[in-house]
Amino acid sequence: MKLLKPIFLIVLCFFTLSSLAQKKQAVISGVVLDENEKPLLGVSVSILGKAGGVQTKDSGQFQIKVPSDRAVALVFSYQGYKTLQQNFYLSEGESEKVTIRLETGAKELTTVVVTDKRSRKEAGLVVVNPKNAINIPSPTGGIESLIKVIVGSNNELTSQYNVRGGNYDENLIYVNDFEVFRPYLVRSGQQEGLSFINPEMAKNVNFYNGGFQARYGDKLSSVLDIQYKKPRSFGGSAYVSLLEQGLHLEGTSSNKKFTFIAGIRNRSNRNLLGSQETKGNYVPSASDFQALLTYQFNAKNSLELFSNISRTTFSLEPSYSQLTSSVFSPYFSANLGLDIYFEGKEKDGYKTNMVGLSFLQQPRKDLRLKWMLSRFEDNEQENIDISGSYLFGEREFDKSQPDFGLINNPLGAGLYQTYARNKLNIEVWNISHKGSYDKGAHYIQWGLTGERHQINDKLHEWQYQDSAGYNVPYNPSSFTLSSVLKSRANINATRLSGYVQDNIVFNDSADFSMQAGARFNYNDLNNEFLVSPRLGFSYLPSKWKKDIIFKGAIGIYSQPPFYRELRGYDGTVNKKLRAQKSWQVSGGFDYNFKSGNRAFRWTTEAYYKNMWDVVSYDIDNVRIRYSGKNDAKAYAMGIETRLFGELVKDAESWISVGFMRTRENLTNDTYYNYKLDSLNQPIDSSLQQGGWFRRPSDRFFTFGLFLQDYLSTNKNSKVFVNLIYGSNMPYNIPGSVKYRNGLIIPPYIRIDLGFSVLLLDTDQSNRRSHSPFRSFENIWASFEVFNLIDRDNTISYLLIKDFSNTTYAMPNRLTPRLLNLKLVARF
C-alpha cells in the first residue's frame, strides 16, 4: 500500500502541471497564405496535443495564446492543403509574428465524431479500442492486456483474467457470435501460447464485467464480445518483435460482394522464460491462422465463414533452480534458500481447430435473422517425467564470504519426482439461430442453441517425495506415492439453451430505457433445467445540464459444468454435479465532462453477487483444481471507478480503481484443534467450524493505468505506460481446511514502458515511384521495457519439509525486467 501514494501523486501531476502551464503564456500571431500569396480563411490553428484552437479571419490573420518557457508546436490544417507543423519557444509575455504558407495536397475529409450513447447505457459495459492492443507494453500483448488494466491481474505470462472475484473458467468469449474456447490442461502461464483473439483483425470490442444481458450465455462473471472487420478495400499489416511475429491481409472483390480478412501469427516466449528462476532448455512455440470470409448474395442475404487453426507446443529440460525466501518470526530469522538439480523432461502439446458458418438474412428493414453452425475440436497432451534433488537451508548473502550464494546451514535434503501422461480430446458441435426485430420503441431479440459435447479424457499422474531419506508420507512397510491420479472419462452431453429480450425506450428523448429478458438452459448430463431472468435499465436526466447517465442491472446467472468442474481432486467424475448459480445486482453512473479544453469520462459501478451450489477450487499458477462437488456458498461485493480521457489530444488514457471482497463457506469444513503437553503430545481436542474463507481470487484493491503521451513538438514520438497494482491474495494449502488460507501471495506490482517512433508517415506524395515503401501507409518502431521496477512477483508456492517435519513455502516467481523490440508496418 506504500506505493499507492506515489502512484496517485503521479496521476495528479498530469492535471496540476497542465493547469500551471496555462498561467504563463505568450502570444503568436500572423497570417496564413496559399501558394499564390493569397490569404486563407478558416484555417485551423491549434496547439499540438490540445483540443480547440482558433481559425484565420478573412485576411488570413490569426492570434493564439501559447504556454511560455517551453517548446510548443502549432498545427495549421485546411481542407485540400497539407497540414503544417511549426515549433516555437517563447518567454513569458513574449509575442511573435509569423507568415505561414500552405501547400496544396491531397484532399482530406473532415473527421466526424459520432457519440454512441447506447454503450453508456448498458451496465457493466466497457468499450475497448482494439487499436491500442498493438501499443500496450505487455509480454502477452493483445486485447486481454487492455482488459487486465481494467480488472486487474497477477500473472503477466497468461492472457487469462479474473473478473469480480470469479476465476478463469467463468468468462465468456465470442468472436462474430461464435463462442470460443481455450486449452484446459495448461498448468502455468509459461505453457500458454497465443490468445485466441487476433487484435489486427478486430473491429469492435465490448467487454461486460458483470450485469450482462440475457442474449449472452451461461457464465458467472464476464463476456468479451469481439467483432472482426469486414474490409472495404485491400490492406494489411505486418509486425515483428523478439516475442511475436504476425501478418494480416484484407480485401474485397471488384464487385464488393466477396470480402476476406486473414491473419497468421507466431510466438515464442523463450526470451521471457529464459530469465526465470528455473534454468534449463525452454522450447515454447505457438502459431495460429484465422480467416473470416463473407459473400453478399444480395442486399438481403449474405454468407460468412470463420475458421481458426492453432498449435502450441512446450518443451522443457530443466537443469537447476535456486529459490530464496526471507522468513521473519519472533523465534527465527533467516534468508532461506532452496537449490534444486533436475533430471528429465516435459513436453506438452495443444491443438485447437474451429470452423463456423453463418447465414444472415434481412428480409425486411426491421427484421434480421442469423443461422449458425460450428464445430470446435481440442486435442491436448501432457507428458512429464522430471525428478529433482534438493538441498534446503540458510543461504549466505554476504559477498565478502567465500560461500556467497551457497547454502551454509542445511535444514533438509531430499528428492521428488513428477510423472504425467495426460490426454484430452474435446469436440463441440453447435447449431444456433439468432434474430432481432426493430419495432420503434421496442427492439426484440431472441435466440435458440443446441450444443453437443464429446469429451474423452485420460489422466495418469503421480508424485513421489523423499525427505531426509524417508518416503513421504512415511510408511515403513510399503512404498507409497505422495499423490496418485489415474482416471478415464467419456462424457457425452447435450445442451439446449435460448433467450428472449426486449430493449425498450419509453419516450422519444430516450430519458429512460430498459433491457428485460430471460434465458433458459437444459443439460441432459444432470437433467437440470435453469431459467435466468435479467433486467437492465438506464436513466438520462434530460433537464440536467450535466451529461450523466444512471444505470443498473439485476438478474440470475448460472454456469452449467463443462469439463474441469466435473473432476474432483481424486480424478473421479461427478456427472450429477449441479450448475453454479448466483443472483447479481449492480448500479452506477456514466458522466461525461470537460476539464479545461479536454473531454473526460468518469464511470462508477457497485455490485453484489450472491452464489450458491458453488464448486470450491484451488489455483496453482493458472491450473484450477475443483472439488467436483457443490460444496460451498459464496458472495462477492465491491465498487469500481474509472476515468477515461485524453491527457493530450488523440491519445486516449485511462485509470481504473477497484475495491472487492469475496468469501466462501464450505460445507463439512470442520477440523480439530489439539492441546499439547510439554512433550508435544495431544491431551485434549476441540472441534472447530471453518466458517467464511477468502476465495482464491480475493483481492481487496486493484489499480490500473494505461497512459499515452507524445512529445510537445513531435506527435510521431510516443510513449506508453502500463501499470497494474493488486493487493495480496490467499494461497490455499491443498487438502487442508484449517489452513485453507494458510499462505498469502504478496501484492502484485508491475510497470511496463514502451516508446514508439514513426519511421514512415502516411504522406505518400513525397515517396519515389520506385520506392519499395511506396504502398505502405506507415511504419512504427517500438522499444519496450517490461517490469520496469524489476519486481519479483510471486504466483504460487512450493511446499517442502525439513528434518523436523516443519513445512516451508518457497515462492515461485514471475519474470524480471526484460527488453523487447518491435516493428509494425501497415499498408
Coordinates of C-alpha atoms in Angstrom, one line a residue, residues 5 63 186 212 257 362 379 419 426 457 468 505 507 511 532 541 551 563 578 640 657 672-673 707 710 759:
K5 CA 0.6 7.3 -2.6
Q63 CA -3.7 35.2 -32.9
V186 CA -2.4 -25.8 -19.0
F212 CA -24.7 -8.7 -19.0
K257 CA -19.7 -9.0 -52.9
Q362 CA -32.6 -9.4 -43.6
N379 CA -6.6 -32.1 -28.6
Y419 CA 5.2 -38.0 -13.7
I426 CA -13.0 -32.3 -26.7
D457 CA -10.1 -37.8 -21.0
A468 CA 15.8 -36.8 4.5
V505 CA -37.2 3.1 -25.0
N507 CA -40.0 8.1 -24.8
D511 CA -34.6 9.5 -21.0
S532 CA -32.4 -16.9 -15.7
P541 CA -32.0 13.2 -16.7
K551 CA -27.7 2.6 -15.0
Y563 CA -15.3 -30.4 -18.0
R578 CA -25.4 -29.1 -10.5
E640 CA -15.2 0.0 -9.4
V657 CA -9.6 1.6 -9.4
Y672 CA -9.8 -30.3 15.3
N673 CA -7.6 -28.1 17.4
L707 CA -1.2 6.2 -20.4
Y710 CA 3.9 12.2 -27.1
L759 CA 9.7 5.8 -39.3

